[in-house]
Structures are given as C-alpha cells and as structure tokens.
Short mmCIF file of C-alpha atoms in Angstrom, two decimals:
data_model
loop_
_atom_site.label_atom_id
_atom_site.label_comp_id
_atom_site.label_asym_id
_atom_site.label_seq_id
_atom_site.Cartn_x
_atom_site.Cartn_y
_atom_site.Cartn_z
CA MET A 1 -64.38 1.09 33.80
CA LYS A 2 -64.13 5.23 33.64
CA ARG A 3 -61.94 4.81 30.62
CA LEU A 4 -64.31 2.40 28.92
CA GLN A 5 -67.30 4.90 29.54
CA HIS A 6 -65.29 7.81 28.20
CA SER A 7 -64.59 5.66 24.88
CA VAL A 8 -68.49 4.69 24.79
CA ILE A 9 -69.32 8.39 24.91
CA SER A 10 -66.48 9.60 22.53
CA ALA A 11 -67.77 7.00 20.03
CA ALA A 12 -71.44 8.19 20.52
CA VAL A 13 -70.51 11.88 20.05
CA LEU A 14 -68.58 10.91 16.99
CA ALA A 15 -71.51 9.06 15.62
CA LEU A 16 -73.96 12.23 16.55
CA LEU A 17 -71.45 14.40 14.81
CA ALA A 18 -71.30 12.11 11.55
CA VAL A 19 -75.31 12.15 11.29
CA TYR A 20 -75.45 15.90 11.60
CA THR A 21 -72.91 16.43 8.97
CA ILE A 22 -74.88 14.19 6.96
CA ALA A 23 -77.90 16.02 7.71
CA GLN A 24 -76.34 19.27 7.06
CA GLN A 25 -74.96 18.17 3.57
CA SER A 26 -78.39 16.77 2.72
CA SER A 27 -80.35 19.92 3.74
CA SER A 28 -78.13 22.06 1.56
CA SER A 29 -78.39 20.14 -1.21
CA THR A 30 -80.35 21.19 -4.38
CA ALA A 31 -81.82 18.56 -7.00
CA ILE A 32 -82.64 20.25 -10.46
CA HIS A 33 -84.85 18.09 -12.62
CA ALA A 34 -84.34 19.19 -16.41
CA GLY A 35 -86.44 18.48 -19.29
CA HIS A 36 -83.04 19.13 -21.41
CA VAL A 37 -79.70 19.62 -20.79
CA LEU A 38 -77.14 20.66 -23.74
CA ASP A 39 -73.76 19.24 -23.33
CA VAL A 40 -71.75 22.07 -24.56
CA LYS A 41 -68.89 20.08 -25.34
CA THR A 42 -70.39 17.47 -27.68
CA GLY A 43 -73.30 19.36 -28.92
CA LYS A 44 -75.86 16.44 -27.67
CA MET A 45 -79.10 17.36 -26.27
CA LEU A 46 -79.53 15.16 -23.04
CA LEU A 47 -83.18 14.40 -22.03
CA ASP A 48 -84.81 14.17 -18.42
CA GLN A 49 -81.71 14.95 -16.57
CA THR A 50 -81.42 15.40 -12.75
CA LEU A 51 -78.45 17.71 -11.35
CA ILE A 52 -77.46 17.45 -7.80
CA ILE A 53 -75.64 20.37 -6.20
CA GLN A 54 -73.84 20.50 -2.63
CA GLY A 55 -71.67 23.32 -1.45
CA GLY A 56 -72.30 25.45 -4.58
CA LYS A 57 -70.77 22.96 -6.73
CA ILE A 58 -72.17 20.29 -9.23
CA VAL A 59 -71.62 16.81 -7.58
CA ASN A 60 -73.75 14.54 -10.09
CA VAL A 61 -75.31 14.88 -13.33
CA GLY A 62 -77.40 12.09 -15.02
CA PRO A 63 -80.50 10.67 -16.31
CA SER A 64 -83.37 11.20 -13.70
CA ALA A 65 -84.11 7.70 -13.47
CA GLU A 66 -80.64 6.59 -12.51
CA THR A 67 -79.94 9.91 -10.31
CA LYS A 68 -80.67 9.59 -6.58
CA SER A 69 -81.56 13.07 -4.88
CA PRO A 70 -80.54 13.37 -1.23
CA ALA A 71 -83.65 12.92 0.95
CA ASN A 72 -83.89 16.77 2.06
CA ALA A 73 -82.88 18.22 -1.14
CA LEU A 74 -84.27 21.54 -2.30
CA ARG A 75 -86.19 20.22 -5.41
CA ILE A 76 -86.33 22.76 -8.55
CA ASP A 77 -88.49 21.43 -11.45
CA LEU A 78 -87.37 22.57 -14.78
CA ALA A 79 -88.90 20.10 -16.83
CA ASN A 80 -90.07 22.34 -19.60
CA ALA A 81 -86.66 24.20 -19.87
CA THR A 82 -83.19 23.48 -21.44
CA LEU A 83 -80.33 23.77 -19.17
CA LEU A 84 -76.93 25.34 -20.14
CA PRO A 85 -73.99 26.41 -18.15
CA GLY A 86 -73.79 29.87 -16.96
CA LEU A 87 -72.66 32.16 -19.96
CA ILE A 88 -69.36 33.75 -19.83
CA ASP A 89 -68.60 36.96 -21.40
CA ALA A 90 -64.57 37.54 -21.99
CA HIS A 91 -64.89 41.30 -22.66
CA THR A 92 -66.92 43.67 -20.35
CA HIS A 93 -66.86 47.26 -18.81
CA LEU A 94 -69.08 46.96 -16.03
CA THR A 95 -68.07 50.20 -14.39
CA MET A 96 -68.95 52.09 -17.67
CA ASN A 97 -72.21 52.98 -19.22
CA PRO A 98 -72.82 54.06 -22.99
CA THR A 99 -71.36 57.48 -22.69
CA PHE A 100 -69.19 59.03 -25.40
CA GLY A 101 -66.51 61.73 -25.85
CA TYR A 102 -66.39 64.48 -23.29
CA GLU A 103 -69.55 63.55 -21.34
CA ARG A 104 -67.24 60.85 -19.69
CA LEU A 105 -65.14 63.29 -18.18
CA GLY A 106 -67.58 64.11 -15.72
CA LEU A 107 -67.67 60.78 -14.07
CA SER A 108 -65.39 60.27 -10.97
CA ILE A 109 -64.08 56.78 -9.85
CA PRO A 110 -66.41 56.33 -7.01
CA ARG A 111 -69.52 57.09 -9.51
CA GLU A 112 -68.08 54.41 -11.86
CA ALA A 113 -67.90 51.78 -9.20
CA LEU A 114 -71.52 52.43 -8.26
CA ILE A 115 -72.47 52.17 -11.93
CA GLY A 116 -70.52 48.88 -11.84
CA ALA A 117 -72.90 47.80 -8.81
CA LYS A 118 -75.79 48.35 -11.14
CA ASN A 119 -74.35 46.58 -14.27
CA ALA A 120 -73.26 43.64 -12.42
CA ARG A 121 -76.71 42.82 -11.45
CA LEU A 122 -78.16 43.25 -14.79
CA THR A 123 -75.40 41.21 -16.30
CA LEU A 124 -75.97 38.34 -14.06
CA GLU A 125 -79.85 38.39 -14.36
CA ALA A 126 -79.11 38.13 -18.10
CA GLY A 127 -77.35 34.90 -17.71
CA PHE A 128 -73.63 35.83 -17.56
CA THR A 129 -72.53 34.36 -14.38
CA THR A 130 -68.64 35.10 -15.11
CA VAL A 131 -67.19 37.88 -16.67
CA ARG A 132 -63.68 39.28 -17.79
CA ASN A 133 -63.62 43.00 -17.14
CA VAL A 134 -60.88 44.43 -19.44
CA GLY A 135 -60.41 47.89 -18.44
CA ALA A 136 -61.57 50.42 -15.72
CA ASP A 137 -59.91 53.26 -14.18
CA GLY A 138 -58.73 53.83 -10.68
CA TYR A 139 -59.26 49.89 -9.94
CA SER A 140 -63.07 50.46 -9.80
CA ASP A 141 -63.47 46.94 -11.08
CA VAL A 142 -61.21 45.55 -8.36
CA ALA A 143 -63.35 46.92 -5.83
CA LEU A 144 -66.55 45.72 -7.64
CA ARG A 145 -65.24 42.11 -7.82
CA ASP A 146 -64.49 42.25 -4.16
CA ALA A 147 -67.67 43.53 -3.04
CA ILE A 148 -69.43 40.84 -5.28
CA ASN A 149 -67.02 37.99 -3.81
CA ALA A 150 -67.90 39.39 -0.35
CA GLY A 151 -71.80 39.30 -0.84
CA ASP A 152 -72.13 43.08 -0.71
CA VAL A 153 -73.66 43.38 -4.25
CA PRO A 154 -75.14 40.73 -6.73
CA GLY A 155 -73.03 40.27 -9.56
CA PRO A 156 -71.11 37.59 -11.98
CA ARG A 157 -67.89 36.00 -11.14
CA MET A 158 -65.01 38.48 -12.18
CA LEU A 159 -61.53 38.71 -13.37
CA VAL A 160 -60.56 42.10 -13.72
CA SER A 161 -57.46 43.89 -15.43
CA GLY A 162 -57.71 47.26 -13.81
CA PRO A 163 -56.49 50.14 -15.95
CA ALA A 164 -55.62 49.19 -19.58
CA LEU A 165 -52.20 49.77 -20.65
CA SER A 166 -51.62 52.57 -23.08
CA ILE A 167 -48.86 54.63 -24.98
CA THR A 168 -48.78 58.20 -24.31
CA GLY A 169 -51.84 59.51 -26.62
CA GLY A 170 -52.99 55.87 -27.51
CA HIS A 171 -56.55 54.68 -27.26
CA CYS A 172 -56.48 54.06 -23.50
CA ASP A 173 -54.94 57.28 -22.83
CA ASN A 174 -57.13 60.81 -21.72
CA ASN A 175 -56.74 62.53 -24.99
CA LEU A 176 -59.98 64.89 -24.65
CA LEU A 177 -58.43 67.51 -22.11
CA PRO A 178 -55.74 70.25 -23.58
CA SER A 179 -52.15 70.34 -22.74
CA GLU A 180 -52.58 72.64 -19.73
CA TYR A 181 -54.53 69.67 -17.64
CA HIS A 182 -51.73 67.54 -18.14
CA ALA A 183 -54.09 64.55 -18.12
CA THR A 184 -53.06 61.14 -18.39
CA GLY A 185 -54.66 57.89 -18.44
CA TYR A 186 -54.37 55.74 -15.21
CA GLY A 187 -52.50 52.92 -17.35
CA VAL A 188 -50.01 55.29 -19.59
CA ALA A 189 -46.45 53.90 -19.76
CA ASP A 190 -43.63 54.20 -22.28
CA GLY A 191 -40.67 52.15 -22.96
CA ILE A 192 -39.76 48.47 -21.44
CA ALA A 193 -39.01 49.67 -18.10
CA ALA A 194 -42.33 51.66 -17.73
CA VAL A 195 -44.38 48.97 -18.98
CA GLN A 196 -42.94 46.34 -16.66
CA HIS A 197 -43.44 48.81 -13.72
CA LYS A 198 -47.11 49.30 -14.85
CA VAL A 199 -47.65 45.50 -15.00
CA ARG A 200 -46.27 44.88 -11.75
CA GLU A 201 -48.35 47.93 -10.29
CA ASN A 202 -51.67 46.68 -11.68
CA ILE A 203 -50.91 43.28 -9.96
CA LYS A 204 -50.19 44.94 -6.70
CA TYR A 205 -53.36 46.61 -6.70
CA GLY A 206 -55.22 43.42 -7.59
CA SER A 207 -55.40 42.77 -11.19
CA ASP A 208 -56.37 39.38 -12.23
CA LEU A 209 -54.96 39.97 -15.85
CA ILE A 210 -53.37 42.72 -17.91
CA LYS A 211 -55.15 44.65 -20.53
CA VAL A 212 -53.01 46.26 -23.15
CA CYS A 213 -53.96 48.57 -25.95
CA ALA A 214 -51.81 47.33 -28.97
CA THR A 215 -53.56 49.74 -31.68
CA GLY A 216 -55.65 52.84 -31.65
CA GLY A 217 -59.36 52.73 -30.94
CA VAL A 218 -62.81 53.74 -32.20
CA LEU A 219 -64.16 55.32 -29.16
CA SER A 220 -61.20 57.56 -28.59
CA LYS A 221 -60.02 60.96 -29.82
CA GLY A 222 -56.90 61.48 -32.04
CA ASP A 223 -55.78 57.95 -32.96
CA ASP A 224 -55.86 55.75 -35.70
CA PRO A 225 -57.52 52.17 -35.36
CA GLN A 226 -55.30 50.80 -37.78
CA ALA A 227 -51.86 52.07 -36.35
CA SER A 228 -50.15 49.88 -33.86
CA GLN A 229 -49.27 51.37 -30.70
CA TYR A 230 -46.81 49.44 -28.59
CA THR A 231 -43.67 48.32 -30.33
CA LEU A 232 -43.05 44.51 -30.50
CA ASP A 233 -40.38 44.59 -27.81
CA GLU A 234 -42.81 46.51 -25.26
CA MET A 235 -45.50 43.93 -25.77
CA LYS A 236 -42.88 41.34 -25.48
CA ALA A 237 -41.87 42.72 -21.87
CA ILE A 238 -45.80 43.15 -20.88
CA VAL A 239 -46.54 39.48 -21.77
CA ALA A 240 -43.26 38.21 -19.95
CA ASP A 241 -43.73 39.71 -16.82
CA ALA A 242 -47.70 39.20 -16.82
CA HIS A 243 -47.04 35.41 -17.53
CA ARG A 244 -44.32 34.98 -15.09
CA LEU A 245 -46.39 36.52 -12.52
CA GLY A 246 -49.26 34.30 -13.24
CA ARG A 247 -51.55 36.66 -15.35
CA LYS A 248 -52.79 36.25 -18.81
CA VAL A 249 -52.89 39.18 -21.35
CA ALA A 250 -55.82 40.69 -23.42
CA ALA A 251 -54.71 42.87 -26.11
CA HIS A 252 -57.13 45.51 -27.62
CA ALA A 253 -56.26 45.37 -31.12
CA HIS A 254 -57.95 46.69 -34.36
CA GLY A 255 -55.15 46.93 -36.84
CA ALA A 256 -53.42 44.18 -38.73
CA GLN A 257 -50.22 45.03 -37.65
CA GLY A 258 -50.90 45.40 -34.10
CA ILE A 259 -52.57 42.23 -33.97
CA LEU A 260 -49.83 40.43 -35.57
CA TRP A 261 -47.22 41.85 -32.94
CA ALA A 262 -49.52 41.04 -30.14
CA SER A 263 -50.13 37.34 -31.22
CA GLN A 264 -46.27 37.25 -31.72
CA ALA A 265 -45.43 38.84 -28.22
CA GLY A 266 -47.74 35.99 -26.82
CA VAL A 267 -50.76 37.56 -25.52
CA ASP A 268 -53.61 35.15 -24.67
CA SER A 269 -56.24 36.96 -26.69
CA ILE A 270 -56.88 39.57 -29.46
CA GLU A 271 -59.87 41.92 -28.61
CA HIS A 272 -61.87 43.14 -31.51
CA GLY A 273 -59.71 42.29 -34.57
CA SER A 274 -61.29 44.17 -36.82
CA TYR A 275 -58.68 44.51 -39.67
CA ILE A 276 -57.39 40.86 -39.06
CA ASP A 277 -55.56 39.59 -42.22
CA ASP A 278 -54.43 36.31 -43.08
CA ALA A 279 -50.73 36.75 -41.58
CA GLY A 280 -52.51 37.56 -38.33
CA ILE A 281 -54.74 34.58 -38.62
CA ALA A 282 -51.84 32.32 -39.10
CA GLU A 283 -49.88 33.56 -36.40
CA MET A 284 -52.82 33.52 -34.02
CA ASN A 285 -53.59 29.73 -35.31
CA LYS A 286 -49.91 28.90 -34.69
CA ASN A 287 -49.94 30.37 -31.31
CA GLY A 288 -53.49 29.40 -30.03
CA THR A 289 -54.31 32.89 -29.46
CA TYR A 290 -57.98 33.44 -29.05
CA LEU A 291 -60.00 35.98 -30.85
CA VAL A 292 -62.73 37.80 -28.83
CA PRO A 293 -64.67 39.83 -31.38
CA THR A 294 -67.26 42.20 -30.19
CA LEU A 295 -69.91 42.57 -32.78
CA TYR A 296 -73.24 43.23 -31.81
CA LEU A 297 -71.99 46.82 -30.57
CA GLY A 298 -71.81 47.94 -34.08
CA ASP A 299 -75.59 47.64 -34.73
CA TRP A 300 -76.53 49.17 -31.37
CA PHE A 301 -74.19 51.88 -31.46
CA LEU A 302 -75.00 53.21 -35.20
CA GLU A 303 -78.71 52.85 -34.49
CA ASN A 304 -78.45 55.10 -31.40
CA ALA A 305 -75.85 57.46 -32.15
CA GLU A 306 -77.89 60.48 -32.70
CA ALA A 307 -79.78 59.69 -29.54
CA ASN A 308 -76.58 59.53 -27.77
CA HIS A 309 -75.00 62.54 -29.05
CA VAL A 310 -71.69 60.81 -30.43
CA PRO A 311 -69.24 63.19 -31.57
CA ASP A 312 -68.46 63.28 -35.09
CA PHE A 313 -64.74 62.39 -34.45
CA LEU A 314 -65.95 59.11 -32.95
CA LEU A 315 -68.98 58.45 -35.47
CA GLY A 316 -66.65 58.76 -38.47
CA LYS A 317 -64.37 56.03 -37.06
CA ALA A 318 -67.27 53.96 -36.21
CA LYS A 319 -68.73 53.96 -39.75
CA ALA A 320 -65.39 53.04 -41.32
CA VAL A 321 -64.51 50.14 -38.72
CA ILE A 322 -67.62 48.31 -38.12
CA PRO A 323 -68.34 47.01 -41.78
CA ALA A 324 -64.74 46.16 -42.31
CA ALA A 325 -64.66 44.24 -38.89
CA ARG A 326 -67.68 42.15 -39.97
CA LYS A 327 -66.25 41.18 -43.15
CA ASN A 328 -62.68 40.39 -41.73
CA ILE A 329 -64.03 38.42 -38.83
CA ALA A 330 -66.32 36.13 -40.88
CA HIS A 331 -63.07 35.29 -42.87
CA ALA A 332 -61.34 34.64 -39.54
CA PHE A 333 -64.19 32.56 -38.33
CA ALA A 334 -63.90 30.59 -41.63
CA SER A 335 -60.21 30.11 -41.18
CA GLY A 336 -60.43 28.17 -37.76
CA VAL A 337 -59.33 30.88 -35.58
CA LYS A 338 -60.07 29.92 -31.76
CA VAL A 339 -62.97 32.12 -30.73
CA ALA A 340 -64.01 33.23 -27.26
CA PHE A 341 -67.20 35.24 -26.48
CA GLY A 342 -67.34 39.01 -25.70
CA THR A 343 -69.14 41.98 -26.16
CA ASP A 344 -67.71 45.03 -24.89
CA ALA A 345 -70.74 45.91 -23.04
CA ALA A 346 -70.81 49.42 -22.01
CA VAL A 347 -70.74 50.52 -25.73
CA TYR A 348 -74.39 49.35 -25.19
CA PRO A 349 -76.46 48.96 -22.20
CA HIS A 350 -75.44 46.07 -19.95
CA GLY A 351 -77.73 42.94 -19.93
CA LEU A 352 -77.92 42.88 -23.84
CA ASN A 353 -74.84 40.78 -23.83
CA ALA A 354 -76.60 37.51 -25.36
CA HIS A 355 -77.51 39.67 -28.62
CA GLU A 356 -73.72 38.75 -29.70
CA PHE A 357 -74.87 35.25 -30.43
CA ALA A 358 -76.87 36.14 -33.41
CA VAL A 359 -74.42 38.21 -34.86
CA MET A 360 -71.68 35.59 -34.52
CA VAL A 361 -74.22 32.93 -36.13
CA LYS A 362 -74.56 35.40 -38.85
CA LEU A 363 -71.05 35.58 -39.84
CA GLY A 364 -70.58 31.80 -40.01
CA LEU A 365 -70.31 30.27 -36.65
CA THR A 366 -72.75 27.39 -35.90
CA PRO A 367 -75.18 27.99 -32.97
CA LEU A 368 -73.21 25.22 -31.01
CA GLN A 369 -69.82 27.01 -31.84
CA SER A 370 -71.31 30.34 -30.51
CA ILE A 371 -72.47 28.44 -27.32
CA GLN A 372 -68.92 26.90 -26.85
CA ALA A 373 -67.40 30.43 -27.27
CA ALA A 374 -69.35 31.67 -24.06
CA THR A 375 -68.83 28.35 -22.35
CA VAL A 376 -65.90 25.80 -22.81
CA ASN A 377 -63.93 28.14 -25.05
CA ALA A 378 -64.07 31.21 -22.74
CA ALA A 379 -63.44 29.09 -19.49
CA ASP A 380 -60.28 27.95 -21.24
CA LEU A 381 -59.21 31.69 -22.30
CA LEU A 382 -59.85 32.58 -18.37
CA GLY A 383 -57.90 29.82 -17.13
CA TRP A 384 -61.03 28.32 -15.52
CA SER A 385 -61.79 25.15 -17.35
CA GLY A 386 -63.66 22.67 -15.11
CA LYS A 387 -64.63 25.45 -12.85
CA VAL A 388 -67.24 27.29 -15.15
CA GLY A 389 -68.62 26.75 -18.74
CA SER A 390 -69.61 23.15 -18.26
CA LEU A 391 -72.19 21.29 -16.32
CA GLU A 392 -70.24 18.50 -14.55
CA PRO A 393 -68.96 17.22 -11.22
CA GLY A 394 -66.64 19.58 -9.60
CA ALA A 395 -67.85 22.72 -11.56
CA TRP A 396 -69.40 25.77 -9.83
CA ALA A 397 -73.32 25.34 -9.87
CA ASP A 398 -73.56 28.28 -12.53
CA ILE A 399 -76.51 27.40 -14.67
CA VAL A 400 -79.12 29.10 -16.91
CA ALA A 401 -82.31 27.75 -18.64
CA VAL A 402 -84.26 28.83 -21.60
CA ASP A 403 -87.25 27.61 -23.24
CA GLY A 404 -86.92 25.81 -26.35
CA ASP A 405 -83.60 24.49 -28.33
CA PRO A 406 -80.95 27.12 -28.73
CA LEU A 407 -79.14 25.22 -31.30
CA LYS A 408 -82.29 25.79 -33.60
CA ASP A 409 -83.01 29.40 -32.34
CA ILE A 410 -79.80 31.25 -30.87
CA THR A 411 -81.89 34.13 -29.78
CA MET A 412 -83.40 31.99 -27.09
CA LEU A 413 -80.54 32.97 -25.28
CA GLU A 414 -81.60 36.66 -25.11
CA ARG A 415 -84.70 35.69 -22.97
CA VAL A 416 -82.90 33.60 -20.22
CA LYS A 417 -85.59 32.66 -17.54
CA PHE A 418 -83.48 30.86 -14.89
CA VAL A 419 -80.34 31.91 -13.60
CA MET A 420 -78.40 30.01 -10.80
CA LYS A 421 -74.96 31.02 -9.61
CA GLY A 422 -72.81 29.03 -7.14
CA GLY A 423 -76.02 27.01 -6.20
CA GLU A 424 -78.05 30.26 -5.30
CA VAL A 425 -81.02 31.05 -7.27
CA VAL A 426 -80.74 34.28 -8.77
CA LYS A 427 -83.84 34.34 -11.35
CA ASN A 428 -86.53 32.04 -11.91
CA GLU A 429 -89.68 32.69 -13.99
CA TYR A 430 -90.62 29.17 -14.26
CA GLY A 431 -91.31 29.38 -10.57
CA LYS A 432 -93.86 31.97 -10.86
#
C-alpha cells in the first residue's frame, strides 16, 4: 500500500514539474508580429509574419495566420516595420576611437578597454549584433568580449583576434617612437618559429581568430601600403597553426602581392584589398577567400582629416589609397569575389557602421548583395552559419527592424529602430 502511495505521489510530482516547465517555457517566450520580414537568403519579402522566440533562440517563423503563439508569450507588435537578421560587421576595432598618429601614444590598455565598453553599446544599438574585432593591444578585446558575455556591459557578440601579427617596422608595429624607447607592438614576430609562437600565444590568451598584417597600411608611419610584409612561407606557417588549432585567419592586405600571397597561404579573408588585381581575384575565387572591403571610412576620414589633426605622413597615403581602392574593389565586385561586410570602425566613429552599405551599392553590389554580405556571408566567414545572419529556427534571436524596404533604399539600415539580441530587446523606437 505504501509503495502504491509513493508511486502515486511520484507521478503527481512529475506531472506538476511538467506543467511548471511548460509554464516557464511559455512565460519566457516572445512572439513578434512583423509586417514584413526579409528572407536574406532568397531576397523575398515575406508579409505578415510571426516569429516565436524561446530561450534566446528562434523556434518558429511563419505566416501569422498559421503560427500559434504560446499563451503567455510576451508580444511585440512590429506591424509597420521590416525585420532582418541582426547585422554583422566583420572588421571592427571597438577598443579604438578616431585618434591618429602620435595622439594614440597616450592611451593605456585599461583606457582602451573602457573605450571599448562605450563603443560596444553604440555598435549594438546601431543594429550590429555580431562583430569580429580584428586587432587590439594587450588583449583588451578579449576582456571586452568576456565582459559582454558575462552581462557586465551591453554589446554585440564578439569574435576577437587580440594583437595583430606584424613584422618589425610593419603596419601593426609601434613605429612612432625613436630607437631609444625600443618600442615594439604586441604582435610583432619575425620568422617562421616566431610567428608560430605568436599564434599560439594569442590563442593561449583567448583569441578567437588570428589577424595578420600582410602588407603595409595607411594609418601607420614609415610603411608602404603596396609593399608585402610577411613572406609567403611565414604566412603559410601562421595559417597552418591557426587552422590546426581551430582558428580562422584575417589578413590586412592593401597591396596586390600581399593579397595574392595571403590567399595562396590559405587565409580566410582579405581585409581592405585596396590594390587587388586580376591575379589576386583569380586566386581568391579559386580558394574561396572572402574580401572584406572597408569603404565608407574613406569618405569620413578625408572630410574630417583637418578637424582631427591627421598628420601629413598619414594623410598623404590616404589620398593615394582611397581612390585606388574604390576603382579596384568595384572591379573585384564585378568579378564575383566573395564579399563579407566590414567597416574598420574606429577610423570613424562607432555606430555609423551601416553607412558602408550605400558605398558598396555605389560600387556595384545590389542592395540584396550588400545585405547578404552583412548577414549570411559574414556568418559563413565567422563560422557561425545557422547561428547568426538569418531568421530561422535554431538561430539566436538577433533581430533588427527598419521602416520601409531596404532593398529599395539601402540607407534605411542607417536608421535601425528596433534591435534584439538573444531574445532581449535592446532598442525599440516603435514602442514609444
């Protein structure tokens, strides 16, 4: 008799737990009614859709007439808006601001981390729910990523590189101080053994990917953007170790030779690509290497150079590189190279990232192609397909909303009015 009573009680307890679990799931659910949803994979504009979110992920998307919402779900009405996946910026420097030349020497690593906290919030509120941070001194981006993941500060999902690898005297070295200071950038390494050590060290201290400076740059002293820096063998060693240890590689590369060598070495993306030529395009198409152009920065940088007291040794390089980049990247677009969206935010103020779309369209991409660069393509580059960059069951509930149709007016994305990250509303101007 006691055994029977025990069984009855146990069954009752299990039934109550089941009811409680269902109630908890229901009460933690969100149902978003959207007037329009852009399917970024097909370009179709879907009308009158409902998205069901549970546990920070999308569990269902479909026509509102056919999609049942959980009884106790939080309901968000975006009937007058167009929904897209949260946007992805594959080239940011959240721990930096538009400071140029010798002014940067006055910033400590702790100060850069705190700058990053501000910029992370601005970037998220602008609709960029995921970023790849490609270069930060002292692992300040690792600290920022971890603070965001812990809920200490608001910000996008981050994949971070830590210090960018550079040859001595290269673009990512510290070339501003005279020899008696013996100043060296955090990521400087020369020779195969040294670059292997640096890759492993970056991974040891928390880097999600490896950034390598394959050519000279624009906003650095004493180097030539068209000159290759690392040798092909050094880059092959970097990529081999990074890939073996499960990390992707992003290569800063302006010059044609460096672009070619970086793709031959197996990097996953070419950043900037200013002097890309037919040989580089062919190699990238053969290897499936992504191009991450950073275009809008040229407009902002030149317009604000005087107010920002940009030194002549940087401004001269910028005036030569920026027009060449526009011409060559337009040719790369026309040649079918794979494109992922990136901005180099920090060269201009964070939060203006979406201005990149209009320049990409001006240089030949369709509005849909530019949006795909910032969603499905960028997700593929990051290795997060199915998690970000699409509105489908199983993906994180990272969602943005705008007025109107961004396929007809791409600048709509500069005015994001609703942002959700992981099922949590970050911004909702429609709810005012």
